Tab-separated table of N, CA and C in Angstrom:
chain	number	residue	atom	x	y	z
A	1	MET	N	0.833	-1.191	0.000
A	1	MET	CA	0.000	0.000	0.000
A	1	MET	C	0.875	1.252	0.000
A	2	ARG	N	1.918	1.230	0.832
A	2	ARG	CA	2.795	2.396	0.918
A	2	ARG	C	3.436	2.702	-0.436
A	3	ASP	N	3.876	1.655	-1.138
A	3	ASP	CA	4.488	1.842	-2.451
A	3	ASP	C	3.486	2.414	-3.449
A	4	VAL	N	2.247	1.974	-3.361
A	4	VAL	CA	1.209	2.479	-4.268
A	4	VAL	C	0.988	3.969	-4.022
A	5	LEU	N	0.864	4.363	-2.754
A	5	LEU	CA	0.661	5.770	-2.424
A	5	LEU	C	1.841	6.620	-2.852
A	6	THR	N	3.041	6.168	-2.550
A	6	THR	CA	4.237	6.924	-2.916
A	6	THR	C	4.344	7.054	-4.426
A	7	GLY	N	4.149	5.975	-5.145
A	7	GLY	CA	4.235	6.003	-6.614
A	7	GLY	C	3.163	6.866	-7.239
A	8	ALA	N	1.955	6.818	-6.691
A	8	ALA	CA	0.848	7.601	-7.245
A	8	ALA	C	1.089	9.091	-7.102
A	9	VAL	N	1.672	9.500	-5.993
A	9	VAL	CA	1.878	10.918	-5.753
A	9	VAL	C	3.148	11.434	-6.401
A	10	THR	N	4.219	10.656	-6.341
A	10	THR	CA	5.501	11.168	-6.829
A	10	THR	C	5.851	10.721	-8.230
A	11	GLY	N	5.152	9.779	-8.783
A	11	GLY	CA	5.480	9.265	-10.111
A	11	GLY	C	5.564	10.361	-11.153
A	12	GLY	N	6.674	10.401	-11.869
A	12	GLY	CA	6.857	11.355	-12.952
A	12	GLY	C	7.259	12.740	-12.522
A	13	LEU	N	7.320	13.010	-11.227
A	13	LEU	CA	7.642	14.360	-10.798
A	13	LEU	C	9.139	14.588	-10.644
A	14	GLY	N	9.906	13.526	-10.460
A	14	GLY	CA	11.348	13.684	-10.302
A	14	GLY	C	11.659	14.651	-9.184
A	15	SER	N	12.557	15.594	-9.453
A	15	SER	CA	12.943	16.565	-8.430
A	15	SER	C	12.099	17.833	-8.483
A	16	ALA	N	11.165	17.913	-9.429
A	16	ALA	CA	10.319	19.108	-9.518
A	16	ALA	C	9.384	19.168	-8.322
A	17	GLY	N	9.157	20.369	-7.829
A	17	GLY	CA	8.251	20.547	-6.705
A	17	GLY	C	6.813	20.336	-7.138
A	18	PHE	N	5.963	19.907	-6.224
A	18	PHE	CA	4.558	19.688	-6.521
A	18	PHE	C	3.737	20.504	-5.547
A	19	TYR	N	2.998	21.449	-6.083
A	19	TYR	CA	2.203	22.347	-5.260
A	19	TYR	C	1.094	21.557	-4.562
A	20	GLY	N	1.049	21.623	-3.258
A	20	GLY	CA	-0.002	20.952	-2.508
A	20	GLY	C	0.212	19.471	-2.324
A	21	ALA	N	1.446	18.989	-2.430
A	21	ALA	CA	1.717	17.552	-2.352
A	21	ALA	C	1.208	16.970	-1.043
A	22	GLY	N	1.393	17.672	0.058
A	22	GLY	CA	0.934	17.169	1.345
A	22	GLY	C	-0.561	16.943	1.367
A	23	LYS	N	-1.309	17.892	0.822
A	23	LYS	CA	-2.766	17.749	0.766
A	23	LYS	C	-3.156	16.609	-0.170
A	24	ALA	N	-2.432	16.454	-1.270
A	24	ALA	CA	-2.731	15.385	-2.224
A	24	ALA	C	-2.524	14.016	-1.575
A	25	VAL	N	-1.467	13.881	-0.772
A	25	VAL	CA	-1.203	12.620	-0.082
A	25	VAL	C	-2.343	12.318	0.883
A	26	ASP	N	-2.782	13.316	1.644
A	26	ASP	CA	-3.880	13.116	2.577
A	26	ASP	C	-5.162	12.692	1.861
A	27	VAL	N	-5.459	13.346	0.748
A	27	VAL	CA	-6.671	13.014	-0.019
A	27	VAL	C	-6.565	11.602	-0.569
A	28	LEU	N	-5.401	11.243	-1.109
A	28	LEU	CA	-5.217	9.910	-1.682
A	28	LEU	C	-5.314	8.844	-0.599
A	29	ARG	N	-4.684	9.098	0.533
A	29	ARG	CA	-4.761	8.141	1.649
A	29	ARG	C	-6.216	7.949	2.076
A	30	GLY	N	-6.946	9.054	2.214
A	30	GLY	CA	-8.346	8.970	2.619
A	30	GLY	C	-9.194	8.215	1.616
A	31	SER	N	-8.935	8.411	0.339
A	31	SER	CA	-9.700	7.740	-0.706
A	31	SER	C	-9.418	6.243	-0.713
A	32	VAL	N	-8.135	5.878	-0.593
A	32	VAL	CA	-7.743	4.470	-0.627
A	32	VAL	C	-8.284	3.750	0.601
A	33	ALA	N	-8.253	4.410	1.744
A	33	ALA	CA	-8.709	3.797	2.983
A	33	ALA	C	-10.227	3.863	3.137
A	34	GLY	N	-10.916	4.513	2.209
A	34	GLY	CA	-12.365	4.619	2.290
A	34	GLY	C	-12.830	5.774	3.150
A	35	ARG	N	-11.879	6.621	3.559
A	35	ARG	CA	-12.236	7.771	4.388
A	35	ARG	C	-12.191	9.025	3.517
A	36	GLY	N	-12.763	10.065	4.011
A	36	GLY	CA	-12.661	11.358	3.333
A	36	GLY	C	-13.533	11.442	2.103
A	37	SER	N	-13.627	12.645	1.550
A	37	SER	CA	-14.495	12.895	0.404
A	37	SER	C	-13.819	12.606	-0.915
A	38	GLY	N	-12.475	12.542	-0.919
A	38	GLY	CA	-11.760	12.355	-2.168
A	38	GLY	C	-11.564	13.655	-2.918
A	39	GLU	N	-12.089	14.760	-2.393
A	39	GLU	CA	-11.930	16.057	-3.042
A	39	GLU	C	-10.615	16.690	-2.632
A	40	ILE	N	-9.978	17.357	-3.577
A	40	ILE	CA	-8.732	18.054	-3.284
A	40	ILE	C	-9.067	19.413	-2.705
A	41	PRO	N	-8.554	19.712	-1.506
A	41	PRO	CA	-8.827	21.027	-0.920
A	41	PRO	C	-8.255	22.144	-1.789
A	42	VAL	N	-8.964	23.250	-1.862
A	42	VAL	CA	-8.523	24.383	-2.661
A	42	VAL	C	-8.098	25.507	-1.717
A	43	SER	N	-6.887	26.013	-1.936
A	43	SER	CA	-6.375	27.045	-1.048
A	43	SER	C	-6.666	28.449	-1.548
A	44	GLY	N	-7.076	28.579	-2.812
A	44	GLY	CA	-7.303	29.899	-3.384
A	44	GLY	C	-6.052	30.480	-4.022
A	45	ARG	N	-4.927	29.804	-3.900
A	45	ARG	CA	-3.665	30.260	-4.490
A	45	ARG	C	-3.386	29.498	-5.771
A	46	ARG	N	-2.673	30.155	-6.663
A	46	ARG	CA	-2.255	29.506	-7.906
A	46	ARG	C	-0.893	28.859	-7.687
A	47	PRO	N	-0.577	27.819	-8.428
A	47	PRO	CA	0.749	27.216	-8.317
A	47	PRO	C	1.809	28.143	-8.906
A	48	ASP	N	3.061	27.927	-8.548
A	48	ASP	CA	4.173	28.696	-9.108
A	48	ASP	C	4.645	28.095	-10.426
A	49	PHE	N	4.501	26.762	-10.564
A	49	PHE	CA	4.969	26.057	-11.753
A	49	PHE	C	3.975	24.975	-12.129
A	50	TYR	N	4.007	24.598	-13.413
A	50	TYR	CA	3.306	23.418	-13.895
A	50	TYR	C	4.364	22.468	-14.421
A	51	VAL	N	4.047	21.188	-14.471
A	51	VAL	CA	4.954	20.215	-15.059
A	51	VAL	C	4.310	19.737	-16.352
A	52	ALA	N	4.999	20.002	-17.473
A	52	ALA	CA	4.496	19.616	-18.790
A	52	ALA	C	4.581	18.094	-18.934
A	53	PRO	N	3.849	17.525	-19.893
A	53	PRO	CA	3.889	16.078	-20.096
A	53	PRO	C	5.302	15.517	-20.313
A	54	ASN	N	6.199	16.327	-20.851
A	54	ASN	CA	7.569	15.861	-21.077
A	54	ASN	C	8.449	16.013	-19.834
A	55	GLY	N	7.864	16.460	-18.704
A	55	GLY	CA	8.601	16.574	-17.453
A	55	GLY	C	9.241	17.918	-17.194
A	56	VAL	N	9.118	18.863	-18.123
A	56	VAL	CA	9.717	20.181	-17.959
A	56	VAL	C	8.839	21.046	-17.057
A	57	ALA	N	9.468	21.707	-16.085
A	57	ALA	CA	8.741	22.635	-15.215
A	57	ALA	C	8.605	23.975	-15.931
A	58	VAL	N	7.378	24.501	-15.973
A	58	VAL	CA	7.076	25.755	-16.658
A	58	VAL	C	6.477	26.721	-15.642
A	59	PRO	N	7.020	27.946	-15.530
A	59	PRO	CA	6.409	28.925	-14.620
A	59	PRO	C	4.920	29.082	-14.918
A	60	ALA	N	4.118	29.228	-13.888
A	60	ALA	CA	2.668	29.288	-14.048
A	60	ALA	C	2.179	30.616	-14.600
A	61	THR	N	3.008	31.663	-14.536
A	61	THR	CA	2.593	32.969	-15.050
A	61	THR	C	3.523	33.410	-16.161
A	62	GLY	N	2.918	33.771	-17.291
A	62	GLY	CA	3.663	34.331	-18.412
A	62	GLY	C	3.293	35.791	-18.572
A	63	TYR	N	4.158	36.532	-19.257
A	63	TYR	CA	3.916	37.966	-19.465
A	63	TYR	C	4.086	38.303	-20.939
A	64	ARG	N	3.133	39.065	-21.437
A	64	ARG	CA	3.188	39.575	-22.802
A	64	ARG	C	3.198	41.091	-22.703
A	65	TYR	N	4.173	41.716	-23.366
A	65	TYR	CA	4.276	43.179	-23.400
A	65	TYR	C	3.760	43.649	-24.746
A	66	MET	N	2.757	44.530	-24.723
A	66	MET	CA	2.057	44.923	-25.941
A	66	MET	C	2.121	46.432	-26.139
A	67	SER	N	1.912	46.827	-27.372
A	67	SER	CA	1.911	48.255	-27.694
A	67	SER	C	0.611	48.888	-27.227
A	68	SER	N	0.701	50.152	-26.852
A	68	SER	CA	-0.496	50.862	-26.399
A	68	SER	C	-1.480	51.067	-27.542
A	69	TRP	N	-1.009	50.991	-28.785
A	69	TRP	CA	-1.901	51.162	-29.928
A	69	TRP	C	-2.429	49.833	-30.469
A	70	GLY	N	-1.894	48.711	-29.983
A	70	GLY	CA	-2.330	47.422	-30.519
A	70	GLY	C	-2.933	46.470	-29.513
A	71	ALA	N	-3.171	46.943	-28.301
A	71	ALA	CA	-3.670	46.052	-27.252
A	71	ALA	C	-5.136	46.311	-26.919
A	72	THR	N	-5.894	46.764	-27.886
A	72	THR	CA	-7.301	47.099	-27.658
A	72	THR	C	-8.089	45.914	-27.124
A	73	ASP	N	-7.929	44.743	-27.748
A	73	ASP	CA	-8.660	43.565	-27.285
A	73	ASP	C	-8.279	43.208	-25.857
A	74	ALA	N	-6.984	43.233	-25.570
A	74	ALA	CA	-6.524	42.889	-24.219
A	74	ALA	C	-7.128	43.829	-23.184
A	75	LEU	N	-7.133	45.124	-23.483
A	75	LEU	CA	-7.666	46.111	-22.540
A	75	LEU	C	-9.176	46.029	-22.401
A	76	ASN	N	-9.880	45.743	-23.494
A	76	ASN	CA	-11.347	45.741	-23.476
A	76	ASN	C	-11.971	44.403	-23.079
A	77	THR	N	-11.333	43.292	-23.472
A	77	THR	CA	-11.949	41.981	-23.244
A	77	THR	C	-11.114	41.051	-22.371
A	78	GLY	N	-9.848	41.395	-22.157
A	78	GLY	CA	-8.971	40.504	-21.395
A	78	GLY	C	-8.469	39.337	-22.209
A	79	ARG	N	-8.670	39.385	-23.531
A	79	ARG	CA	-8.206	38.325	-24.444
A	79	ARG	C	-7.464	38.978	-25.600
A	80	GLN	N	-6.458	38.300	-26.128
A	80	GLN	CA	-5.724	38.850	-27.271
A	80	GLN	C	-4.923	37.735	-27.935
A	81	TYR	N	-4.792	37.838	-29.249
A	81	TYR	CA	-3.889	36.956	-29.991
A	81	TYR	C	-2.472	37.418	-29.683
A	82	ILE	N	-1.624	36.491	-29.267
A	82	ILE	CA	-0.244	36.869	-28.966
A	82	ILE	C	0.741	35.912	-29.627
A	83	THR	N	1.959	36.379	-29.743
A	83	THR	CA	3.031	35.555	-30.295
A	83	THR	C	4.116	35.392	-29.240
A	84	TYR	N	5.044	36.319	-29.160
A	84	TYR	CA	6.155	36.215	-28.212
A	84	TYR	C	5.711	36.525	-26.790
A	85	PHE	N	6.286	35.791	-25.837
A	85	PHE	CA	6.052	36.073	-24.420
A	85	PHE	C	7.231	35.549	-23.616
A	86	GLY	N	7.255	35.910	-22.347
A	86	GLY	CA	8.318	35.449	-21.459
A	86	GLY	C	7.796	35.308	-20.042
A	87	PHE	N	8.718	35.043	-19.124
A	87	PHE	CA	8.348	34.838	-17.727
A	87	PHE	C	8.831	35.956	-16.811
A	88	ASP	N	9.529	36.935	-17.366
A	88	ASP	CA	10.038	38.050	-16.567
A	88	ASP	C	8.982	39.144	-16.469
A	89	LYS	N	8.778	39.630	-15.247
A	89	LYS	CA	7.814	40.704	-15.014
A	89	LYS	C	8.576	42.018	-14.893
A	90	PHE	N	8.341	42.898	-15.852
A	90	PHE	CA	8.968	44.220	-15.849
A	90	PHE	C	7.910	45.268	-15.499
A	91	ASP	N	8.298	46.257	-14.701
A	91	ASP	CA	7.386	47.344	-14.344
A	91	ASP	C	7.624	48.579	-15.200
A	92	SER	N	8.560	48.478	-16.136
A	92	SER	CA	8.905	49.588	-17.022
A	92	SER	C	8.893	49.093	-18.463
A	93	ALA	N	8.238	49.852	-19.338
A	93	ALA	CA	8.190	49.502	-20.758
A	93	ALA	C	9.601	49.475	-21.358
A	94	LYS	N	10.441	50.405	-20.937
A	94	LYS	CA	11.811	50.463	-21.451
A	94	LYS	C	12.592	49.194	-21.088
A	95	GLU	N	12.444	48.720	-19.850
A	95	GLU	CA	13.111	47.486	-19.432
A	95	GLU	C	12.655	46.308	-20.286
A	96	ALA	N	11.359	46.213	-20.544
A	96	ALA	CA	10.815	45.121	-21.355
A	96	ALA	C	11.348	45.194	-22.787
A	97	ARG	N	11.318	46.402	-23.389
A	97	ARG	CA	11.816	46.567	-24.763
A	97	ARG	C	13.280	46.158	-24.869
A	98	GLU	N	14.095	46.592	-23.907
A	98	GLU	CA	15.523	46.287	-23.956
A	98	GLU	C	15.803	44.800	-23.727
A	99	ALA	N	15.093	44.182	-22.799
A	99	ALA	CA	15.312	42.772	-22.505
A	99	ALA	C	14.892	41.871	-23.668
A	100	PHE	N	13.791	42.249	-24.343
A	100	PHE	CA	13.302	41.460	-25.475
A	100	PHE	C	13.798	42.005	-26.818
A	101	GLN	N	14.608	43.053	-26.787
A	101	GLN	CA	15.167	43.696	-27.989
A	101	GLN	C	14.059	44.084	-28.978
A	102	ILE	N	13.149	44.914	-28.506
A	102	ILE	CA	12.003	45.341	-29.311
A	102	ILE	C	12.174	46.803	-29.709
A	103	SER	N	12.103	47.066	-30.992
A	103	SER	CA	12.169	48.433	-31.494
A	103	SER	C	10.927	49.200	-31.033
A	104	GLY	N	11.118	50.468	-30.677
A	104	GLY	CA	9.987	51.316	-30.314
A	104	GLY	C	8.999	51.478	-31.456
A	105	ASN	N	9.441	51.252	-32.697
A	105	ASN	CA	8.538	51.305	-33.861
A	105	ASN	C	7.636	50.074	-33.916
A	106	TRP	N	8.100	48.962	-33.367
A	106	TRP	CA	7.290	47.738	-33.358
A	106	TRP	C	6.277	47.775	-32.226
A	107	SER	N	6.723	48.218	-31.045
A	107	SER	CA	5.859	48.243	-29.874
A	107	SER	C	6.458	49.160	-28.819
A	108	ASP	N	5.601	49.897	-28.113
A	108	ASP	CA	6.104	50.701	-27.002
A	108	ASP	C	6.106	49.893	-25.695
A	109	CYS	N	5.528	48.689	-25.719
A	109	CYS	CA	5.507	47.758	-24.571
A	109	CYS	C	4.880	48.362	-23.315
A	110	LYS	N	3.961	49.280	-23.467
A	110	LYS	CA	3.368	49.954	-22.303
A	110	LYS	C	2.189	49.196	-21.699
A	111	ILE	N	1.801	48.093	-22.318
A	111	ILE	CA	0.721	47.274	-21.775
A	111	ILE	C	1.306	45.912	-21.420
A	112	ARG	N	1.160	45.528	-20.150
A	112	ARG	CA	1.653	44.226	-19.702
A	112	ARG	C	0.466	43.344	-19.395
A	113	GLY	N	0.425	42.190	-20.042
A	113	GLY	CA	-0.614	41.208	-19.769
A	113	GLY	C	-0.007	40.010	-19.068
A	114	ALA	N	-0.571	39.638	-17.934
A	114	ALA	CA	-0.143	38.444	-17.203
A	114	ALA	C	-1.166	37.346	-17.484
A	115	PHE	N	-0.692	36.141	-17.747
A	115	PHE	CA	-1.617	35.056	-18.046
A	115	PHE	C	-1.142	33.738	-17.452
A	116	ASP	N	-2.088	32.821	-17.281
A	116	ASP	CA	-1.813	31.486	-16.755
A	116	ASP	C	-1.263	30.640	-17.899
A	117	THR	N	-0.065	30.122	-17.735
A	117	THR	CA	0.590	29.366	-18.817
A	117	THR	C	-0.017	27.985	-19.034
A	118	LEU	N	-0.897	27.538	-18.140
A	118	LEU	CA	-1.529	26.240	-18.362
A	118	LEU	C	-2.311	26.232	-19.678
A	119	GLN	N	-2.846	27.394	-20.079
A	119	GLN	CA	-3.617	27.463	-21.320
A	119	GLN	C	-2.745	27.371	-22.573
A	120	VAL	N	-1.415	27.477	-22.419
A	120	VAL	CA	-0.522	27.436	-23.585
A	120	VAL	C	0.571	26.380	-23.471
A	121	ILE	N	0.578	25.621	-22.392
A	121	ILE	CA	1.704	24.732	-22.108
A	121	ILE	C	1.960	23.728	-23.234
A	122	ASP	N	0.930	23.305	-23.952
A	122	ASP	CA	1.114	22.351	-25.043
A	122	ASP	C	1.375	23.022	-26.387
A	123	ALA	N	1.228	24.346	-26.473
A	123	ALA	CA	1.394	25.050	-27.747
A	123	ALA	C	2.654	25.909	-27.805
A	124	MET	N	3.300	26.158	-26.674
A	124	MET	CA	4.454	27.061	-26.656
A	124	MET	C	5.683	26.392	-27.275
A	125	TYR	N	6.481	27.230	-27.935
A	125	TYR	CA	7.706	26.718	-28.551
A	125	TYR	C	8.764	27.812	-28.566
A	126	ILE	N	10.003	27.407	-28.743
A	126	ILE	CA	11.115	28.358	-28.800
A	126	ILE	C	11.121	28.998	-30.187
A	127	PRO	N	11.137	30.327	-30.245
A	127	PRO	CA	11.146	30.997	-31.553
A	127	PRO	C	12.493	30.843	-32.253
A	128	ILE	N	12.506	31.218	-33.500
A	128	ILE	CA	13.703	31.155	-34.337
A	128	ILE	C	14.251	32.582	-34.471
A	129	THR	N	15.564	32.711	-34.635
A	129	THR	CA	16.191	34.036	-34.701
A	129	THR	C	15.637	34.892	-35.826
A	130	LEU	N	15.848	36.183	-35.660
A	130	LEU	CA	15.460	37.210	-36.634
A	130	LEU	C	13.982	37.109	-37.015
A	131	GLY	N	13.145	37.063	-35.991
A	131	GLY	CA	11.702	37.065	-36.234
A	131	GLY	C	11.188	35.816	-36.910
A	132	ASN	N	11.728	34.662	-36.550
A	132	ASN	CA	11.328	33.363	-37.119
A	132	ASN	C	11.636	33.254	-38.610
A	133	THR	N	12.750	33.855	-39.050
A	133	THR	CA	13.092	33.812	-40.482
A	133	THR	C	14.325	32.959	-40.781
A	134	THR	N	14.931	32.341	-39.762
A	134	THR	CA	16.113	31.502	-39.993
A	134	THR	C	15.801	30.100	-39.479
A	135	THR	N	16.813	29.297	-39.271
A	135	THR	CA	16.633	27.962	-38.701
A	135	THR	C	17.324	27.834	-37.340
A	136	VAL	N	17.787	28.960	-36.783
A	136	VAL	CA	18.529	28.948	-35.523
A	136	VAL	C	17.579	29.287	-34.357
A	137	PRO	N	17.404	28.367	-33.412
A	137	PRO	CA	16.538	28.653	-32.258
A	137	PRO	C	17.066	29.833	-31.435
A	138	GLU	N	16.131	30.598	-30.849
A	138	GLU	CA	16.492	31.767	-30.038
A	138	GLU	C	15.721	31.733	-28.709
A	139	PRO	N	16.160	30.876	-27.762
A	139	PRO	CA	15.455	30.812	-26.483
A	139	PRO	C	15.617	32.076	-25.636
A	140	PHE	N	16.681	32.838	-25.885
A	140	PHE	CA	16.920	34.102	-25.202
A	140	PHE	C	17.106	35.174	-26.271
A	141	ALA	N	16.485	36.338	-26.076
A	141	ALA	CA	16.522	37.410	-27.079
A	141	ALA	C	17.961	37.848	-27.351
A	142	VAL	N	18.418	37.661	-28.615
A	142	VAL	CA	19.772	38.070	-29.011
A	142	VAL	C	19.827	38.678	-30.411
A	143	SER	N	18.768	38.575	-31.177
A	143	SER	CA	18.805	38.928	-32.601
A	143	SER	C	18.977	40.406	-32.918
A	144	TYR	N	18.497	41.271	-32.051
A	144	TYR	CA	18.479	42.694	-32.371
A	144	TYR	C	19.191	43.518	-31.304
A	145	PRO	N	20.528	43.408	-31.205
A	145	PRO	CA	21.264	44.141	-30.164
A	145	PRO	C	21.145	45.659	-30.281
A	146	GLU	N	20.781	46.148	-31.459
A	146	GLU	CA	20.605	47.600	-31.616
A	146	GLU	C	19.401	48.123	-30.828
A	147	TYR	N	18.533	47.204	-30.346
A	147	TYR	CA	17.350	47.624	-29.598
A	147	TYR	C	17.430	47.319	-28.102
A	148	GLY	N	18.560	46.831	-27.642
A	148	GLY	CA	18.700	46.576	-26.215
A	148	GLY	C	19.639	45.435	-25.924
A	149	GLU	N	19.930	45.288	-24.643
A	149	GLU	CA	20.870	44.266	-24.189
A	149	GLU	C	20.375	42.858	-24.472
A	150	GLY	N	19.053	42.655	-24.439
A	150	GLY	CA	18.497	41.329	-24.686
A	150	GLY	C	18.669	40.421	-23.490
A	151	GLY	N	18.620	39.125	-23.755
A	151	GLY	CA	18.814	38.129	-22.718
A	151	GLY	C	17.551	37.589	-22.095
A	152	ALA	N	16.389	38.176	-22.401
A	152	ALA	CA	15.137	37.679	-21.822
A	152	ALA	C	14.802	36.317	-22.425
A	153	GLN	N	14.397	35.378	-21.559
A	153	GLN	CA	13.932	34.088	-22.057
A	153	GLN	C	12.613	34.331	-22.779
A	154	GLN	N	12.463	33.731	-23.957
A	154	GLN	CA	11.265	33.995	-24.753
A	154	GLN	C	10.713	32.720	-25.377
A	155	PHE	N	9.414	32.751	-25.591
A	155	PHE	CA	8.696	31.655	-26.238
A	155	PHE	C	7.678	32.257	-27.192
A	156	ARG	N	7.107	31.409	-28.053
A	156	ARG	CA	6.008	31.809	-28.939
A	156	ARG	C	4.861	30.861	-28.737
A	157	ILE	N	3.652	31.380	-28.986
A	157	ILE	CA	2.488	30.516	-28.918
A	157	ILE	C	1.519	30.690	-30.077
A	158	ASP	N	1.421	31.884	-30.660
A	158	ASP	CA	0.567	32.102	-31.834
A	158	ASP	C	-0.889	31.692	-31.601
A	159	LYS	N	-1.510	32.282	-30.587
A	159	LYS	CA	-2.921	31.982	-30.327
A	159	LYS	C	-3.539	33.060	-29.433
A	160	VAL	N	-4.846	33.030	-29.355
A	160	VAL	CA	-5.581	33.938	-28.452
A	160	VAL	C	-5.487	33.354	-27.045
A	161	ILE	N	-5.142	34.209	-26.096
A	161	ILE	CA	-5.071	33.773	-24.703
A	161	ILE	C	-5.940	34.685	-23.837
A	162	GLU	N	-6.279	34.195	-22.664
A	162	GLU	CA	-7.024	34.985	-21.681
A	162	GLU	C	-6.040	35.455	-20.624
A	163	PHE	N	-6.087	36.750	-20.331
A	163	PHE	CA	-5.193	37.327	-19.337
A	163	PHE	C	-5.796	37.271	-17.940
A	164	LEU	N	-4.939	37.109	-16.958
A	164	LEU	CA	-5.332	37.228	-15.556
A	164	LEU	C	-5.419	38.698	-15.178
A	165	GLU	N	-4.517	39.490	-15.781
A	165	GLU	CA	-4.441	40.927	-15.496
A	165	GLU	C	-3.836	41.635	-16.705
A	166	VAL	N	-4.385	42.784	-17.040
A	166	VAL	CA	-3.830	43.642	-18.084
A	166	VAL	C	-3.597	44.994	-17.435
A	167	LYS	N	-2.377	45.488	-17.543
A	167	LYS	CA	-2.020	46.715	-16.827
A	167	LYS	C	-1.198	47.635	-17.717
A	168	ILE	N	-1.463	48.920	-17.617
A	168	ILE	CA	-0.636	49.925	-18.296
A	168	ILE	C	0.555	50.193	-17.378
A	169	ILE	N	1.766	50.060	-17.941
A	169	ILE	CA	2.979	50.283	-17.142
A	169	ILE	C	3.688	51.536	-17.627
A	170	GLY	N	4.516	52.087	-16.789
A	170	GLY	CA	5.222	53.322	-17.117
A	170	GLY	C	6.367	53.099	-18.078
A	171	ASP	N	6.945	54.231	-18.520
A	171	ASP	CA	8.070	54.174	-19.447
A	171	ASP	C	9.249	53.535	-18.765
């Protein structure tokens, strides 16, 4: 029985942390023993990470920096088609532009959308250098040094997502 419980809870997790593991063990023990409701208690908090089917830990919150002239849907409906995103939260549009090497002509990055990455975990991929025009992967922004230091970890998803929060940030 002990091996079944241990395997059921820890199987496939490796060294990655599991949010609420203690509560999950209690629920599983109660269910197996015929006690308890079998329901997982909800704390009201979101996890910090998700574990993708391939075992990779993915931060639970992603950030998309959008132009003030192109984020109408995000501001009005909380949904928007997005491409590039990352996991770094910047409170300044200039910091975001420099980290992601974004020209001010492409975007002023004054709108920050935070979203739950669970909705994109199966669709996200590493972009290709120079705006997806080569065959060289670019997991960290390096293609356009004339627009900033770069170095931000970046992904693409190419889909409409729902934001948890959309906020106008300062320069």
